[in-house]
């Protein structure tokens, strides 16, 4: 119980320190190179994806009632409305500016869901403290990454305007369902989608780093 949580928080703190370098030093202007900003963003995005994978696995291990229990829980992710490339060939066809905006939209699309997932998780039966701790850490680091990618966008193209777009999330009623099985299915799907989208963000940032910071030479 408490010892496991203490070990988890110690591990999160160690990982957090690796990814906690400021995306841009405080001051009137950002003097960090675009390459450095991408490197820091990728360290952070990889950390977030790793946490998301652990969160999804931990939830399934805690609440699954059998090998096939969650197979019927599959439903469309709320970010499915965002047009994302299926591979490198499609990625090369997207203008760099539009690609950066896509990453910003993906990150912002999880701001509201993460907030509600944390609040509602407290009402799950026997919700592990570690599960909630990881969700809170993901929420905090997702916001940091969002701010970092917005800084990158200004260096990529000062003309980029962040209009605040994001995919609308309508999953709260499912998380608050009186039927426990429906609630578990909803959580499983949200965590699956979070893992999928954090993996996308991580891959997209690596691709953009090569295309923008290294002129496609990596």
CSV table of C-alpha atoms in Angstrom, one decimal:
chain,number,residue,atom,x,y,z
A,1,UNK,CA,0.0,0.0,0.0
A,2,UNK,CA,1.8,3.0,1.3
A,3,UNK,CA,5.3,1.6,0.6
A,4,UNK,CA,4.3,0.8,-3.0
A,5,UNK,CA,3.0,4.4,-3.4
A,6,UNK,CA,6.2,5.8,-1.9
A,7,UNK,CA,8.3,3.7,-4.4
A,8,UNK,CA,6.1,4.9,-7.3
A,9,UNK,CA,6.4,8.5,-6.3
A,10,UNK,CA,10.2,8.2,-5.9
A,11,UNK,CA,10.4,6.6,-9.4
A,12,UNK,CA,8.1,9.3,-10.9
A,13,UNK,CA,10.3,12.0,-9.3
A,14,UNK,CA,13.4,10.5,-10.8
A,15,UNK,CA,11.8,10.3,-14.3
A,16,UNK,CA,10.3,13.7,-13.8
A,17,UNK,CA,13.8,15.2,-13.1
A,18,UNK,CA,15.0,13.8,-16.4
A,19,UNK,CA,12.1,15.5,-18.3
A,20,UNK,CA,11.9,18.6,-16.1
A,21,UNK,CA,14.4,20.9,-17.9
A,22,UNK,CA,12.5,24.0,-18.8
A,23,UNK,CA,11.4,23.9,-22.4
A,24,UNK,CA,12.5,27.5,-22.7
A,25,UNK,CA,14.5,29.5,-20.0
A,26,UNK,CA,12.7,32.3,-18.3
A,27,UNK,CA,13.4,35.7,-19.7
A,28,UNK,CA,12.3,38.0,-22.4
A,29,UNK,CA,13.3,35.7,-25.3
A,30,UNK,CA,14.0,32.1,-25.9
A,31,UNK,CA,17.7,31.4,-26.7
A,32,UNK,CA,17.5,27.7,-26.7
A,33,UNK,CA,18.1,26.2,-30.2
A,34,UNK,CA,15.3,24.6,-32.1
A,35,UNK,CA,17.2,21.3,-31.9
A,36,UNK,CA,17.4,21.5,-28.1
A,37,UNK,CA,13.7,22.3,-27.8
A,38,UNK,CA,12.8,19.3,-29.9
A,39,UNK,CA,15.2,17.1,-27.9
A,40,UNK,CA,13.6,18.2,-24.6
A,41,UNK,CA,10.1,17.8,-26.0
A,42,UNK,CA,10.8,14.3,-27.2
A,43,UNK,CA,12.2,13.3,-23.8
A,44,UNK,CA,9.0,14.6,-22.2
A,45,UNK,CA,6.7,13.0,-24.8
A,46,UNK,CA,8.4,9.6,-24.4
A,47,UNK,CA,8.0,9.9,-20.6
A,48,UNK,CA,4.3,10.7,-21.0
A,49,UNK,CA,3.8,7.7,-23.3
A,50,UNK,CA,5.6,5.4,-21.0
A,51,UNK,CA,3.4,6.5,-18.1
A,52,UNK,CA,0.2,6.2,-20.2
A,53,UNK,CA,1.2,2.6,-21.2
A,54,UNK,CA,1.7,1.7,-17.5
A,55,UNK,CA,-1.6,3.4,-16.5
A,56,UNK,CA,-3.5,1.4,-19.1
A,57,UNK,CA,-1.9,-1.9,-18.1
A,58,UNK,CA,-2.4,-1.2,-14.4
A,59,UNK,CA,-6.1,-0.4,-14.9
A,60,UNK,CA,-6.7,-3.6,-16.9
A,61,UNK,CA,-4.8,-5.7,-14.4
A,62,UNK,CA,-6.9,-4.3,-11.6
A,63,UNK,CA,-10.3,-4.4,-13.1
A,64,UNK,CA,-10.4,-7.1,-15.8
A,65,UNK,CA,-12.7,-10.0,-15.1
A,66,UNK,CA,-11.1,-12.3,-17.6
A,67,UNK,CA,-9.0,-12.4,-20.8
A,68,UNK,CA,-11.8,-11.3,-23.1
A,69,UNK,CA,-13.5,-8.9,-20.6
A,70,UNK,CA,-12.4,-5.6,-22.2
A,71,UNK,CA,-12.7,-6.7,-25.9
A,72,UNK,CA,-16.3,-5.5,-26.0
A,73,UNK,CA,-15.2,-2.1,-24.6
A,74,UNK,CA,-13.6,-0.9,-27.8
A,75,UNK,CA,-15.1,2.3,-29.1
A,76,UNK,CA,-13.9,5.2,-31.2
A,77,UNK,CA,-11.4,7.6,-29.6
A,78,UNK,CA,-12.6,11.2,-29.3
A,79,UNK,CA,-9.5,12.4,-31.2
A,80,UNK,CA,-10.6,10.3,-34.2
A,81,UNK,CA,-11.9,13.5,-35.7
A,82,UNK,CA,-8.4,14.7,-36.2
A,83,UNK,CA,-6.9,13.7,-39.5
A,84,UNK,CA,-3.5,12.0,-38.7
A,85,UNK,CA,-1.0,10.4,-41.0
A,86,UNK,CA,-0.9,6.6,-41.1
A,87,UNK,CA,2.8,6.4,-41.9
A,88,UNK,CA,5.9,8.3,-43.0
A,89,UNK,CA,4.7,8.6,-46.6
A,90,UNK,CA,1.6,10.4,-45.5
A,91,UNK,CA,3.5,12.4,-42.9
A,92,UNK,CA,5.8,13.8,-45.7
A,93,UNK,CA,2.7,15.1,-47.5
A,94,UNK,CA,1.7,17.3,-44.6
A,95,UNK,CA,3.1,20.9,-44.4
A,96,UNK,CA,5.4,21.3,-41.5
A,97,UNK,CA,3.3,24.2,-40.1
A,98,UNK,CA,0.1,22.1,-40.2
A,99,UNK,CA,1.9,19.1,-38.6
A,100,UNK,CA,3.0,21.2,-35.6
A,101,UNK,CA,-0.6,22.5,-35.3
A,102,UNK,CA,-1.8,18.9,-35.4
A,103,UNK,CA,0.5,18.0,-32.4
A,104,UNK,CA,-0.8,21.0,-30.5
A,105,UNK,CA,-4.4,20.0,-31.1
A,106,UNK,CA,-3.8,16.4,-30.0
A,107,UNK,CA,-2.2,17.5,-26.8
A,108,UNK,CA,-4.9,20.0,-26.0
A,109,UNK,CA,-7.6,17.4,-26.8
A,110,UNK,CA,-6.6,15.6,-23.6
A,111,UNK,CA,-6.7,18.5,-21.2
A,112,UNK,CA,-10.4,18.1,-20.3
A,113,UNK,CA,-10.5,14.3,-20.3
A,114,UNK,CA,-7.5,13.9,-18.0
A,115,UNK,CA,-9.0,16.4,-15.5
A,116,UNK,CA,-12.2,14.3,-15.3
A,117,UNK,CA,-10.5,11.0,-15.4
A,118,UNK,CA,-8.6,11.9,-12.2
A,119,UNK,CA,-11.7,13.2,-10.4
A,120,UNK,CA,-13.9,10.3,-11.3
A,121,UNK,CA,-11.2,7.7,-10.6
A,122,UNK,CA,-11.6,8.4,-6.9
A,123,UNK,CA,-15.1,6.9,-7.2
A,124,UNK,CA,-13.8,3.6,-8.6
A,125,UNK,CA,-13.9,0.6,-6.2
A,126,UNK,CA,-10.5,-0.1,-4.8
A,127,UNK,CA,-8.8,2.4,-7.1
A,128,UNK,CA,-5.1,2.1,-6.5
A,129,UNK,CA,-3.3,5.2,-5.3
A,130,UNK,CA,-0.6,4.5,-8.0
A,131,UNK,CA,-3.2,4.7,-10.8
A,132,UNK,CA,-4.4,8.2,-9.7
A,133,UNK,CA,-0.8,9.3,-9.1
A,134,UNK,CA,0.2,8.4,-12.6
A,135,UNK,CA,-2.9,10.1,-14.1
A,136,UNK,CA,-2.1,13.3,-12.2
A,137,UNK,CA,1.5,13.1,-13.4
A,138,UNK,CA,0.4,12.6,-17.0
A,139,UNK,CA,-1.9,15.6,-16.7
A,140,UNK,CA,0.9,17.9,-15.4
A,141,UNK,CA,3.4,16.8,-18.0
A,142,UNK,CA,0.9,16.9,-20.9
A,143,UNK,CA,0.4,20.6,-20.1
A,144,UNK,CA,4.2,21.2,-20.0
A,145,UNK,CA,4.6,19.5,-23.3
A,146,UNK,CA,1.8,21.6,-24.8
A,147,UNK,CA,3.5,24.8,-23.7
A,148,UNK,CA,6.8,23.5,-25.1
A,149,UNK,CA,5.4,22.6,-28.5
A,150,UNK,CA,3.7,26.0,-28.7
A,151,UNK,CA,7.2,27.6,-28.2
A,152,UNK,CA,8.6,25.3,-30.9
A,153,UNK,CA,5.7,26.4,-33.2
A,154,UNK,CA,6.8,30.1,-32.9
A,155,UNK,CA,10.3,29.2,-34.0
A,156,UNK,CA,9.1,27.0,-36.9
A,157,UNK,CA,6.8,29.7,-38.2
A,158,UNK,CA,6.0,33.0,-36.4
A,159,UNK,CA,2.9,33.1,-38.5
A,160,UNK,CA,1.4,30.1,-36.8
A,161,UNK,CA,-1.7,31.1,-35.0
A,162,UNK,CA,-2.9,28.8,-32.2
A,163,UNK,CA,-6.7,29.2,-32.4
A,164,UNK,CA,-7.3,26.9,-29.5
A,165,UNK,CA,-8.8,24.0,-31.5
A,166,UNK,CA,-9.2,20.6,-30.0
A,167,UNK,CA,-11.4,17.5,-30.3
A,168,UNK,CA,-14.5,17.7,-28.3
A,169,UNK,CA,-14.7,15.1,-25.6
A,170,UNK,CA,-18.2,13.7,-24.6
A,171,UNK,CA,-17.1,10.9,-22.3
A,172,UNK,CA,-18.0,12.2,-18.9
A,173,UNK,CA,-21.5,10.6,-18.6
A,174,UNK,CA,-19.9,7.2,-19.3
A,175,UNK,CA,-17.3,7.7,-16.5
A,176,UNK,CA,-20.2,8.6,-14.2
A,177,UNK,CA,-22.5,5.7,-15.2
A,178,UNK,CA,-24.3,3.9,-12.4
A,179,UNK,CA,-23.5,0.6,-14.1
A,180,UNK,CA,-20.0,-0.4,-12.9
A,181,UNK,CA,-19.3,-2.5,-16.0
A,182,UNK,CA,-20.1,0.4,-18.3
A,183,UNK,CA,-17.8,2.7,-16.2
A,184,UNK,CA,-15.0,0.2,-16.4
A,185,UNK,CA,-15.4,-0.1,-20.1
A,186,UNK,CA,-15.3,3.7,-20.4
A,187,UNK,CA,-12.1,3.9,-18.4
A,188,UNK,CA,-10.5,1.1,-20.4
A,189,UNK,CA,-11.2,2.9,-23.6
A,190,UNK,CA,-10.0,6.3,-22.4
A,191,UNK,CA,-6.7,4.9,-21.2
A,192,UNK,CA,-6.3,2.9,-24.5
A,193,UNK,CA,-6.9,6.1,-26.5
A,194,UNK,CA,-4.5,8.0,-24.3
A,195,UNK,CA,-1.8,5.5,-24.8
A,196,UNK,CA,-2.4,5.5,-28.6
A,197,UNK,CA,-2.4,9.3,-28.8
A,198,UNK,CA,0.7,9.8,-26.6
A,199,UNK,CA,2.5,7.3,-28.9
A,200,UNK,CA,1.4,9.4,-31.9
A,201,UNK,CA,2.7,12.6,-30.4
A,202,UNK,CA,6.0,11.0,-29.5
A,203,UNK,CA,6.4,9.7,-33.1
A,204,UNK,CA,5.3,12.9,-34.7
A,205,UNK,CA,7.8,15.0,-32.6
A,206,UNK,CA,10.6,12.7,-33.7
A,207,UNK,CA,9.6,13.0,-37.3
A,208,UNK,CA,9.3,16.8,-37.1
A,209,UNK,CA,12.7,17.0,-35.4
A,210,UNK,CA,14.3,15.3,-38.3
A,211,UNK,CA,12.4,17.3,-40.9
A,212,UNK,CA,12.7,20.7,-39.3
A,213,UNK,CA,15.8,20.7,-37.0
A,214,UNK,CA,17.9,18.4,-39.2
A,215,UNK,CA,16.5,19.2,-42.7
A,216,UNK,CA,15.4,15.6,-43.1
A,217,UNK,CA,18.9,14.2,-42.6
A,218,UNK,CA,18.2,11.8,-39.7
